[in-house]
XYZ file of C-alpha atoms in Angstrom:
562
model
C -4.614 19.623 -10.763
C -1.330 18.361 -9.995
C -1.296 14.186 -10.608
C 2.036 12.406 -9.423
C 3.062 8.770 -10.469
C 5.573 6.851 -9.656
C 8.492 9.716 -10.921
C 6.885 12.817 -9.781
C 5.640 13.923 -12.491
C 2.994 16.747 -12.762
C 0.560 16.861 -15.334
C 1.923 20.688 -15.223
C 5.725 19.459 -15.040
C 6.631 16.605 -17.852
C 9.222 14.178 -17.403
C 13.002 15.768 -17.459
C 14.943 14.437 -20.556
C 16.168 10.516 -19.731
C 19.583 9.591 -19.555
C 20.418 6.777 -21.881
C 22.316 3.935 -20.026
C 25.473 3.876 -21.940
C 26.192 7.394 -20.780
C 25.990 6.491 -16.868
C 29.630 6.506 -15.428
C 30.950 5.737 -18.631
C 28.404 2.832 -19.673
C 28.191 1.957 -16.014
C 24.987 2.262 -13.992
C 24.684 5.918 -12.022
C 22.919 6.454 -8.964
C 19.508 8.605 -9.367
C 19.219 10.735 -6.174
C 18.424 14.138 -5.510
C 20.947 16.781 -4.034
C 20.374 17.363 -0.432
C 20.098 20.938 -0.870
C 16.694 19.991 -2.223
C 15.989 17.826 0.745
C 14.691 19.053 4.346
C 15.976 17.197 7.267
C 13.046 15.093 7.736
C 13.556 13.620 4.273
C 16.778 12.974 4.342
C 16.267 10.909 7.747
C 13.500 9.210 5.624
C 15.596 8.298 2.552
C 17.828 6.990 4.634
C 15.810 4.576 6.294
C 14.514 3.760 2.833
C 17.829 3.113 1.519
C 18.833 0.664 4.480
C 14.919 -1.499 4.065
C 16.218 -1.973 0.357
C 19.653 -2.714 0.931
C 18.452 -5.560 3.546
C 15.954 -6.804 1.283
C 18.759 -7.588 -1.273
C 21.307 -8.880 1.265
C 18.515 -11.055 2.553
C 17.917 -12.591 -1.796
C 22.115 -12.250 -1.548
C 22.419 -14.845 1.708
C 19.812 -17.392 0.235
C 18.601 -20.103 1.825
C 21.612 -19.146 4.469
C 19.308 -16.572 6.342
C 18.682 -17.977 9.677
C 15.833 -15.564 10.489
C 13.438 -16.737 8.022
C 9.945 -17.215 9.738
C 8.092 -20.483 9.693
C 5.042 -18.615 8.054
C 7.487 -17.775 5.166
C 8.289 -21.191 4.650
C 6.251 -24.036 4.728
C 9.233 -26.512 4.860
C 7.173 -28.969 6.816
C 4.350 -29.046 4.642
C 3.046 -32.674 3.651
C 2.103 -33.625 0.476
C 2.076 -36.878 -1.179
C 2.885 -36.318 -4.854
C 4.361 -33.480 -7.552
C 2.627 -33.407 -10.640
C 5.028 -33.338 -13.947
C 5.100 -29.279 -13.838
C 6.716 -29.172 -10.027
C 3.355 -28.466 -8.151
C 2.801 -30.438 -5.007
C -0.575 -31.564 -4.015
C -1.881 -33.193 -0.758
C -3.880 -35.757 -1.830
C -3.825 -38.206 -5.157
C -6.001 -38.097 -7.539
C -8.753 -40.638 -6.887
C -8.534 -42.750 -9.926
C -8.403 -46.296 -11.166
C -4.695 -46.974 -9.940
C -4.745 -49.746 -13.143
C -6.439 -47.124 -15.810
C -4.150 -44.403 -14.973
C -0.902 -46.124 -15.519
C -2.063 -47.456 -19.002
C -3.081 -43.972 -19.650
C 0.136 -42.524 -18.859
C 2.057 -45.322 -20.611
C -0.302 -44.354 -23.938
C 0.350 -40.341 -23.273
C 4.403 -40.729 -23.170
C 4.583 -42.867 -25.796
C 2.272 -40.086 -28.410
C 4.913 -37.723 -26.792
C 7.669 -39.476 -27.468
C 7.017 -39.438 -30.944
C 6.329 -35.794 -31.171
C 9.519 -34.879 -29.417
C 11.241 -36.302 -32.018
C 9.295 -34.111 -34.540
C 9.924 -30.961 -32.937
C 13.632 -31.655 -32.053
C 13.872 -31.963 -36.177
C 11.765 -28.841 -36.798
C 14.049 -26.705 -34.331
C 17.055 -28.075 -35.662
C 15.676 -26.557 -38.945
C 13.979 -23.353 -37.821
C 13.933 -21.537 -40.668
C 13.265 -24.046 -43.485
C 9.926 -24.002 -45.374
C 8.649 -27.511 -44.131
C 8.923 -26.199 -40.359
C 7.154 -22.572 -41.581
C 4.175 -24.797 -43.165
C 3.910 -27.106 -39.996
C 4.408 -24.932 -37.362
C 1.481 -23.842 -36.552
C -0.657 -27.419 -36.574
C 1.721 -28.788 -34.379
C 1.032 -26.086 -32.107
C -2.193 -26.435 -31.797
C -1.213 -30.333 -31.361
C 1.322 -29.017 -28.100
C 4.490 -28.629 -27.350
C 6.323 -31.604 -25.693
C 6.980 -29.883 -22.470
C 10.836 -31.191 -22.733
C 10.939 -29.170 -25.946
C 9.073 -26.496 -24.124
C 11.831 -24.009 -23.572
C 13.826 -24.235 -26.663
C 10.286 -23.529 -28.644
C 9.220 -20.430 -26.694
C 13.166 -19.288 -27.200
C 12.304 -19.302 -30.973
C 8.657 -17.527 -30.664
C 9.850 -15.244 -28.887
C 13.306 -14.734 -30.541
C 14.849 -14.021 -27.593
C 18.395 -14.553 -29.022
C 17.932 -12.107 -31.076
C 16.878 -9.486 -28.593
C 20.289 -10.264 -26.794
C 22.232 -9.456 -29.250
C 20.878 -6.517 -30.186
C 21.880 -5.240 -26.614
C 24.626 -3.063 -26.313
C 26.228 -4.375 -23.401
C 25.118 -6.210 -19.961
C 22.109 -4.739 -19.659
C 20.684 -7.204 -17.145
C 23.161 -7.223 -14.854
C 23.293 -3.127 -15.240
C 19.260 -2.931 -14.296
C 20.267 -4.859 -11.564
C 22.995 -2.665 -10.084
C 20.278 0.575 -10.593
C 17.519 -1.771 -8.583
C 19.805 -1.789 -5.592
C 20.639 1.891 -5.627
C 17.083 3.493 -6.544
C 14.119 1.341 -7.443
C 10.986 2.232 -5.257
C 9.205 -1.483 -5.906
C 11.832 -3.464 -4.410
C 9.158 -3.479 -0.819
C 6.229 -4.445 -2.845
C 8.588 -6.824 -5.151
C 9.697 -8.922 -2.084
C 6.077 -9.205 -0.543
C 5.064 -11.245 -3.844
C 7.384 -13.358 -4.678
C 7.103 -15.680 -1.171
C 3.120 -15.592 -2.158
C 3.977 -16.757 -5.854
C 3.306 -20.485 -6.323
C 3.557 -21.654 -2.674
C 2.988 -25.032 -3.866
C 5.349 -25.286 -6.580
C 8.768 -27.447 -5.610
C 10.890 -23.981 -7.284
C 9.543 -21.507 -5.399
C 7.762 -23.063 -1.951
C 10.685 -22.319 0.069
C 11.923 -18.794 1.270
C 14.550 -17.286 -0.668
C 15.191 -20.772 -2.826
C 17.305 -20.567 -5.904
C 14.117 -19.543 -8.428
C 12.168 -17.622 -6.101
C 16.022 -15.305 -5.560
C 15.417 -15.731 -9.579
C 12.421 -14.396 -9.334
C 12.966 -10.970 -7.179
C 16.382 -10.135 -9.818
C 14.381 -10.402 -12.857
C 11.018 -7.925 -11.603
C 13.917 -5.463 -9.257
C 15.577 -5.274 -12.599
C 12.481 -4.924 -14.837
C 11.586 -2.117 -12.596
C 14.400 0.217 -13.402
C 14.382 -1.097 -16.970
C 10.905 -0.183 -18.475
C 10.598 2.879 -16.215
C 6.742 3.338 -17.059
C 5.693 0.328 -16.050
C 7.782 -0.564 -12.611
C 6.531 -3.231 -11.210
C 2.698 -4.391 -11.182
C 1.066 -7.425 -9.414
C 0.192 -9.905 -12.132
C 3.979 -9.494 -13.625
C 5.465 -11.980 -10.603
C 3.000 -14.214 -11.606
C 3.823 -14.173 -15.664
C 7.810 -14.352 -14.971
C 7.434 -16.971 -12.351
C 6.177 -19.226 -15.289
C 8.698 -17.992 -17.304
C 11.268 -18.920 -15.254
C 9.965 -22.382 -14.999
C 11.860 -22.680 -18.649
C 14.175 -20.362 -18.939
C 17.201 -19.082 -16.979
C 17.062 -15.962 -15.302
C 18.701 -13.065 -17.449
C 16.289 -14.765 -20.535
C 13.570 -14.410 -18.850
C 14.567 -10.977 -18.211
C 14.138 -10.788 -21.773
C 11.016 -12.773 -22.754
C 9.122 -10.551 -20.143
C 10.163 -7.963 -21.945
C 9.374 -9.023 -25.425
C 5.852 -9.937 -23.885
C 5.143 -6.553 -22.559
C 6.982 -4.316 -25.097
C 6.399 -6.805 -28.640
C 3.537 -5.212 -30.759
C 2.173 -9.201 -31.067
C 1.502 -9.477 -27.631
C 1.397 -5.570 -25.943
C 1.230 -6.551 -22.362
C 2.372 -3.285 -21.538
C -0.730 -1.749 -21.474
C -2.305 -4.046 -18.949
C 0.248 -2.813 -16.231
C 0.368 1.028 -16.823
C -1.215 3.313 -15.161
C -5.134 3.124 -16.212
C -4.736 -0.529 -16.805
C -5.802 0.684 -20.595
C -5.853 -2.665 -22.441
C -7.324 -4.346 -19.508
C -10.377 -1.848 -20.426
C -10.476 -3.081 -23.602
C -9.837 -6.612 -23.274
C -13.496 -6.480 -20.907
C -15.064 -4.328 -23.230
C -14.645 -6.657 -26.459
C -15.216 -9.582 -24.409
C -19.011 -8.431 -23.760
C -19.323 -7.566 -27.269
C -18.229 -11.052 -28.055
C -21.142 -12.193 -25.236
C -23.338 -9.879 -26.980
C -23.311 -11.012 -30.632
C -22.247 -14.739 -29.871
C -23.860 -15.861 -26.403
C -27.298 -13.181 -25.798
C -29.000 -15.454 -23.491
C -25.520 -16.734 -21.386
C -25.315 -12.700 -21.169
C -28.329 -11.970 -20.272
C -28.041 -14.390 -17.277
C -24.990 -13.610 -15.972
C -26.254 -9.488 -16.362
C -29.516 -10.974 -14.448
C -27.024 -12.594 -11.710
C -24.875 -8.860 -11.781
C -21.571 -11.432 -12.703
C -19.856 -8.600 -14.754
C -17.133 -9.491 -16.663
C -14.544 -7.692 -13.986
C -15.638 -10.316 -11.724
C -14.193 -13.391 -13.387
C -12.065 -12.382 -16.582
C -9.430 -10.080 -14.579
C -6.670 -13.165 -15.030
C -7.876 -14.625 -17.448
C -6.377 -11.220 -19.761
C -4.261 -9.922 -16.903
C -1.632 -13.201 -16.624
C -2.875 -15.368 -19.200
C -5.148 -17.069 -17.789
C -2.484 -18.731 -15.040
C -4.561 -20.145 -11.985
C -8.177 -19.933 -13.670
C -7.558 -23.212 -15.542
C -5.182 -25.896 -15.219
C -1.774 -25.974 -15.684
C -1.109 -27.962 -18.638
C -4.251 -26.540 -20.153
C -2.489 -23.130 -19.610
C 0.713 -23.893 -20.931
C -1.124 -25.014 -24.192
C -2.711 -21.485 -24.046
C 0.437 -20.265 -23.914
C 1.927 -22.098 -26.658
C -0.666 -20.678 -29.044
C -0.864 -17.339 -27.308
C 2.994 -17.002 -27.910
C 2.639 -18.240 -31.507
C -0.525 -15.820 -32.662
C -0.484 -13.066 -30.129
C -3.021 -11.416 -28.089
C -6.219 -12.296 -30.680
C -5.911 -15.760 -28.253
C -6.543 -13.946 -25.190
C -10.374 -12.994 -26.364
C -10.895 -16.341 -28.060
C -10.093 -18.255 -25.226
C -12.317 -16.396 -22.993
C -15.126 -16.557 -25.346
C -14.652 -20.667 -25.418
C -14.716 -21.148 -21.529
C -18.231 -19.425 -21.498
C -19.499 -21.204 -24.679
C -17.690 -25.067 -23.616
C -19.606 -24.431 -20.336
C -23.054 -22.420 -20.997
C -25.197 -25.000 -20.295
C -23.965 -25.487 -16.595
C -23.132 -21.636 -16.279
C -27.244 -21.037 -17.605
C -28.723 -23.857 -14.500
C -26.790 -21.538 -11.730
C -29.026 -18.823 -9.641
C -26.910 -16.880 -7.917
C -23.651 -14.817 -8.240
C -21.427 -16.752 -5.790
C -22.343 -19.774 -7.139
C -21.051 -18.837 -11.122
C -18.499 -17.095 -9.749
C -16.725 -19.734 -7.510
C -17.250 -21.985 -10.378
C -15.313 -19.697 -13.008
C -12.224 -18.725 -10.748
C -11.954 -21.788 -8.502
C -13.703 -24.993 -9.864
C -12.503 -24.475 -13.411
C -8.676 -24.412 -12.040
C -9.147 -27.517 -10.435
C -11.182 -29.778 -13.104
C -11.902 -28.028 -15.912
C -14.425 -30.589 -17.126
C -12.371 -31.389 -20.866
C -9.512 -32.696 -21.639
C -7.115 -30.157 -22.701
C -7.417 -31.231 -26.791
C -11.032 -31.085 -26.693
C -10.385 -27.202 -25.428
C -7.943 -26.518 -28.032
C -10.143 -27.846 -30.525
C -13.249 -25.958 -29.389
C -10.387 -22.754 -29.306
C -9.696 -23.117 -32.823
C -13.242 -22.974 -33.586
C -13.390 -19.891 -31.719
C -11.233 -18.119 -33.477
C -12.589 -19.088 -36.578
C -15.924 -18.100 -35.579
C -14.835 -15.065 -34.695
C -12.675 -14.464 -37.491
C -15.585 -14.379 -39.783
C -17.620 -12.219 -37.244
C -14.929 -9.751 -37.079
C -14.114 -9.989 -33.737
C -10.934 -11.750 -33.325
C -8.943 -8.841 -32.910
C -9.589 -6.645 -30.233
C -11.382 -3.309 -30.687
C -11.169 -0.381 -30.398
C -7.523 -0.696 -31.909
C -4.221 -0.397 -29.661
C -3.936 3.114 -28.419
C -0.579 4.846 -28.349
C -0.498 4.692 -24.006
C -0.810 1.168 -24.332
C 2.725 0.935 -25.863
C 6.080 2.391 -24.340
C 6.728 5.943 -24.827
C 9.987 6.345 -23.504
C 13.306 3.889 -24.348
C 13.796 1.431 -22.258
C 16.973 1.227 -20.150
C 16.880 5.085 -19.846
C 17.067 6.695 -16.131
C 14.026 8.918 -15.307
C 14.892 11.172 -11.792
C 13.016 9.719 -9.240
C 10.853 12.305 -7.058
C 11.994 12.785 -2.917
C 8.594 11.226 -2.616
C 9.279 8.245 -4.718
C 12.367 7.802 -3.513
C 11.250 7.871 0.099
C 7.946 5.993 0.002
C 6.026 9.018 1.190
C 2.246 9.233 0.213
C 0.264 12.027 -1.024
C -1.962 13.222 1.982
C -4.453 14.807 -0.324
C -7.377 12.924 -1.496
C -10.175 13.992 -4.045
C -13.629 13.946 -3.056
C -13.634 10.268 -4.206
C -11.046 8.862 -2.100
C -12.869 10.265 0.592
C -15.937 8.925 -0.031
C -14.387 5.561 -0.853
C -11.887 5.700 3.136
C -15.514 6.900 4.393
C -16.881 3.188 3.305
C -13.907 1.216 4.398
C -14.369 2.456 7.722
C -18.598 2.153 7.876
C -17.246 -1.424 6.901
C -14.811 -1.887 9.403
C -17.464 -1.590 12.076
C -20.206 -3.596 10.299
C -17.581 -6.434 9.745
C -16.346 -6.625 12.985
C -20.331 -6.454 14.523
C -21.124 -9.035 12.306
C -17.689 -11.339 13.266
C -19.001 -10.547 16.949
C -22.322 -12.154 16.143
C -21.187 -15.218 15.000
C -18.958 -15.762 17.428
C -21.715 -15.161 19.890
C -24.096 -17.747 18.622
C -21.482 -20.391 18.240
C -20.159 -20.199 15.026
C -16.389 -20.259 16.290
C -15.203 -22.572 13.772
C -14.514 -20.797 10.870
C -18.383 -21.680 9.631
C -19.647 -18.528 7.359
C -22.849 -18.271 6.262
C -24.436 -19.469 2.973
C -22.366 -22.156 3.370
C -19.278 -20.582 2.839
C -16.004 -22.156 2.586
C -12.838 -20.375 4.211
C -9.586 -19.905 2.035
C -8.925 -16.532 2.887
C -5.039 -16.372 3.884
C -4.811 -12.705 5.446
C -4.337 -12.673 9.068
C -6.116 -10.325 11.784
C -3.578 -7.914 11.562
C -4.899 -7.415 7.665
C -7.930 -6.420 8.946
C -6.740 -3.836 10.991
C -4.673 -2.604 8.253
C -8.173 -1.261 6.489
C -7.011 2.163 7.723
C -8.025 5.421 6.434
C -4.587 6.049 4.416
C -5.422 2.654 2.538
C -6.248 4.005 -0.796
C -3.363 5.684 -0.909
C -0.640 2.856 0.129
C -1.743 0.618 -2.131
C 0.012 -1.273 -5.158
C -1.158 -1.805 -8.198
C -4.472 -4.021 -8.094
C -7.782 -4.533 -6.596
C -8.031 -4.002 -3.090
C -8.508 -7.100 -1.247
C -11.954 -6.857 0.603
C -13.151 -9.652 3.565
C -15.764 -11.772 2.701
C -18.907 -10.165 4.283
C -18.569 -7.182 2.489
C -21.860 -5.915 1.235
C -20.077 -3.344 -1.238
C -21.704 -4.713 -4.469
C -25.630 -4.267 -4.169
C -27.520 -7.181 -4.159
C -24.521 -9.127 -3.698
C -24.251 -12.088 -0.757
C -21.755 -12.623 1.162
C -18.731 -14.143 0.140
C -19.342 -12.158 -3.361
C -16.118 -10.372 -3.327
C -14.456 -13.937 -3.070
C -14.489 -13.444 -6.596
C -11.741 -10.930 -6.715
C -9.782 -11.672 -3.132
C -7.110 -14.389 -4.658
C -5.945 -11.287 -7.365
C -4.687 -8.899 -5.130
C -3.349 -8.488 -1.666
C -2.766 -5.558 0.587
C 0.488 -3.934 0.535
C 1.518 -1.814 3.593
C 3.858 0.166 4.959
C 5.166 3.516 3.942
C 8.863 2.688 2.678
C 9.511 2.167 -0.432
C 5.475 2.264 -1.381
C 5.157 1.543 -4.467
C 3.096 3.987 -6.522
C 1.465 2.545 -9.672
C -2.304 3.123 -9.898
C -4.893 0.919 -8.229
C -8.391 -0.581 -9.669
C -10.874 -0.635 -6.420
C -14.304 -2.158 -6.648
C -16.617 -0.336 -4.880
C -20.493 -0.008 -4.049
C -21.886 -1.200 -7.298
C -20.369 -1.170 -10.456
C -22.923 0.115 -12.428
C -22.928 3.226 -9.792
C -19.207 4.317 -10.852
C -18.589 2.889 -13.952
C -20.166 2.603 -17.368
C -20.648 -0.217 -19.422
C -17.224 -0.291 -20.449
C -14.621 0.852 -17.505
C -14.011 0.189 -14.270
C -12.879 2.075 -11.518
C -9.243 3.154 -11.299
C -7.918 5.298 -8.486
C -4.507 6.561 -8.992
C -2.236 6.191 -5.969
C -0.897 9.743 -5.333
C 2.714 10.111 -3.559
């Protein structure tokens, strides 16, 4: 059976041999096409209309905040909030607090900070001396002034010395290639203005960081070739470049997906590999260390895919709060992916208890992905703290590192910064018209849903419910507009990015489930549509019930086929 991904390439037909950079032009950057001898008309006509989308894309990142046709749905310029938190993000209301209480507890906070900046400003002045190797790791755990922030993850990550290494301009090379060739650069531009919509860097269309933003993934895409682009990576260089500048964060994405420590290449490949494990070990972990929080949430069908997708997939970003994450990624930058598990193991065990007194799905789900994000219920020592335990506990239970071991498709297989020949399909968005017996079934389901979403929709507008009232009590905070709905077409398996497909709330795909269950998983993906310049990276789809398609370990993937 002949399989293509995002290259073209057959399971019959391996990849031709890459091109290493250096050789392109003489160390310039080449064009990948193919000869139009090989083309028909019809293609050509397409490529060419694929070339001018991603040339206007970039012109558009080019121009800035100078475009004058940017829509007032892109940019929510007259947006009213009242205050920015320290890490940029706006919010519409204050906090309701003791006005009085709250000052004195700030005034306490900077002044502990204070004195810890000066610590850490005399440790990475001294980097490599034995006192900072013996303290390093405590004052870790203690957090890292947020001023010192970016000089610290610089020195975990050694991203210095990954620049020099570098035979030349790489970044600005990968860049050049992006404009010529990449296929993601559609999918690429549809994220980044939903990334952090209320964050001061990146709330307004094409601003400075969120420009930033598209350079670094366009030019990640051409630069680790396997990998392209995924949804989840905007969201882990978006935080990035909250410290760094944009070519280093070019670099620490890298070192994050590519560095044996951390190995988050194999949670945006095709298969989603480490994903797979990541889930698996975390219901051992459930198993062994939490048998009766288990055995509710298996009682409640809350399977791990419903709630721990971000915490592995971008490090836990927008499942807890901000500063909280930033700690977690302090210590996940120090000690590697081991924290990913632990920390995932201590939400469930700090919050058991409450988790154990909830009776239905919706209700332990909505707490996990949305209540924890917006008061987690500790402060963020107390969770560090109980995450040290963790991974002590599970240090002596021998489950701290995550099992089965890394595979060799988790890790990169070819050299990055070498040119692969991009298919006519790839290069022209077109989508494989031929779907396995699966796919079928699965476009047969969208449609029965459709029609039973829209009958329902028709019903409660009919009896009144006209505004925006959903059963069960459900709130509304689903973005897509009617026009998403219509885009549930039958080719939608096979335009989709990398991700779960977003479903509407009333679905009744998982048995047993309410509605609103899928709630759970509608804030990780979105739809992405159009035919030029599809991307072409598998995608994960949840359908019927898990425990129909999927064993105890996997979920469902569903290669998109151009």
């Amino acid at each position: 059976m002949t399989r293509y991904d995002r290259y073209g390439v057959s399971s019959e037909a391996q990849q031709k041999p890459s091109t290493p950079l250096a050789t392109l032009n003489g160390g310039g950057v080449g064009t990948i096409t193919k000869t139009a001898a090989t083309m028909t008309d019809e293609e050509s006509i397409l490529l060419e209309r694929a070339n001018a989308e991603r040339d206007e894309i970039f012109q558009r990142y080019d121009r800035g905040r100078d475009n004058s046709n940017i829509d007032s749905w892109e940019d929510p310029l007259f947006e009213v909030y009242t205050q920015a938190d320290r890490y940029g993000f706006l919010h519409p209301e204050q906090p309701s607090t003791d006005r009085g209480a709250s000052k004195q507890s700030d005034k306490h906070n900077t002044k502990i900070e204070m004195e810890r900046v000066k610590k850490w400003v005399k440790m990475h002045r001294s980097w490599d001396s034995a006192s900072t190797k013996e303290n390093l790791q405590r004052r870790i755990m203690k957090g890292i002034p947020d001023r010192m922030r970016s000089a610290i993850w610089h020195q975990l990550l050694q991203i210095k010395q990954v620049r020099r290494a570098q035979p030349g301009p790489v970044y600005e090379q990968m860049l050049l290639l992006a404009r010529q060739c990449s296929p993601d650069i559609r999918q690429i531009d549809f994220d980044v203005n939903r990334q952090f919509r209320n964050h001061i860097f990146y709330r307004e269309r094409y601003s400075v960081k969120q420009t930033s933003l598209f350079r670094v993934l366009a030019a990640y895409s051409m630069y680790n070739t396997e990998v392209g682009y995924c949804q989840g990576m905007s969201t882990v260089a978006a935080v990035l470049l909250m410290y760094f500048d944009e070519e280093d964060a070019f670099w620490a994405l890298d070192i994050l997906l590519t560095n044996a420590r951390y190995a988050m290449h194999g949670l945006y490949i095709v298969g989603f590999p480490k994903l797979m494990r990541c889930l698996a070990h975390h219901d051992r972990i459930l198993a062994k260390c939490l048998p009766k929080l288990k055995k509710h949430l298996d009682k409640h069908e809350v399977h791990s895919v419903l709630y721990a997708l971000k915490w592995f997939f971008v490090i836990f970003i927008e499942r807890i709060p901000f500063s909280l994450c930033l700690r977690i990624w302090d210590i996940y930058m120090m000690f590697g992916q081991r924290v990913l598990t632990a920390m995932a193991y201590t939400i469930l065990k700090m919050h058991k208890v409450k988790l154990q007194r909830m009776k239905d799905m919706d209700q332990i789900t909505d707490f996990l992905q949305t209540s924890l994000h917006k008061q987690f219920g500790y402060d963020d020592d107390s969770v560090i703290k109980a995450l040290q335990g963790s991974m002590d506990e599970l240090k002596r239970l021998k489950l701290l590192t995550l099992q089965p071991p890394t595979s060799p498709n988790e890790l990169p297989s070819l050299p990055r910064g070498h040119t692969v020949e991009l298919s006519t399909n790839a290069m022209i968005g077109h989508r494989n018209e031929l779907f396995n017996d699966r796919e079928v079934a699965l476009k047969e389901k969208i449609a029965l849903y459709r029609s039973e979403s829209k009958n329902e929709e028709d019903e409660q507008y009919n009896n009144g419910n006209i505004n925006g009232e959903y059963a069960h009590g459900e709130e509304e905070d689903d973005e897509r507009t009617e026009k998403d709905y219509d885009d549930i077409t039958e080719d939608t398996v096979s335009q989709m990015h990398t991700g779960l497909i977003r479903l509407p709330k009333q679905s009744q795909m998982f048995k047993g489930a309410s509605t609103g269950s899928l709630r759970t998983i509608q804030s990780f993906t979105t739809f992405a549509t159009g035919t030029s310049l599809a991307t072409s990276l598998n995608s994960l789809v949840i359908i019927d019930s898990i425990d129909e398609y999927c064993d105890n370990e996997h979920i469902i993937e569903e290669s998109t086929r151009l």
